[in-house]
Amino acid sequence: MAIAEARRRAARGEPAIVTVGDVTRVAYQHYGYLFEEREEVAAALRQRYEAADCRADCMTDAFN
């Protein structure tokens, strides 16, 4: 959901930027879920980032 939201926000020709904070916010807003560890969120984002072939049009801080 956070990746899709970032893609909608991105200007035409610009990469979508999805952060660990975006994932945390979306998880809380939609599911009331609070993550304990940043690394847990980053791992989930990395998994979806790679599965959705985001390297072509997205940037993230999940690999830092």
Coordinates of C-alpha atoms in Angstrom, one line a residue, residues 1-27:
M1 CA 0.0 0.0 0.0
A2 CA 2.8 2.4 0.8
I3 CA 4.5 1.7 -2.5
A4 CA 1.3 2.3 -4.4
E5 CA 0.7 5.5 -2.5
A6 CA 4.2 6.7 -3.3
R7 CA 3.8 5.9 -7.0
R8 CA 0.6 8.0 -7.0
R9 CA 2.3 10.9 -5.3
A10 CA 5.3 11.0 -7.7
A11 CA 5.3 13.5 -10.4
R12 CA 5.4 12.3 -14.0
G13 CA 9.0 11.2 -14.8
E14 CA 10.0 11.3 -11.2
P15 CA 10.8 8.2 -9.1
A16 CA 8.4 7.3 -6.3
I17 CA 10.0 7.6 -2.9
V18 CA 8.7 5.2 -0.3
T19 CA 10.3 5.2 3.2
V20 CA 10.2 3.0 6.2
G21 CA 8.2 5.8 7.9
D22 CA 5.6 5.6 5.1
V23 CA 5.2 1.9 5.7
T24 CA 4.8 2.4 9.4
R25 CA 2.2 5.1 8.9
V26 CA 0.2 3.1 6.4
A27 CA 0.2 0.0 8.7

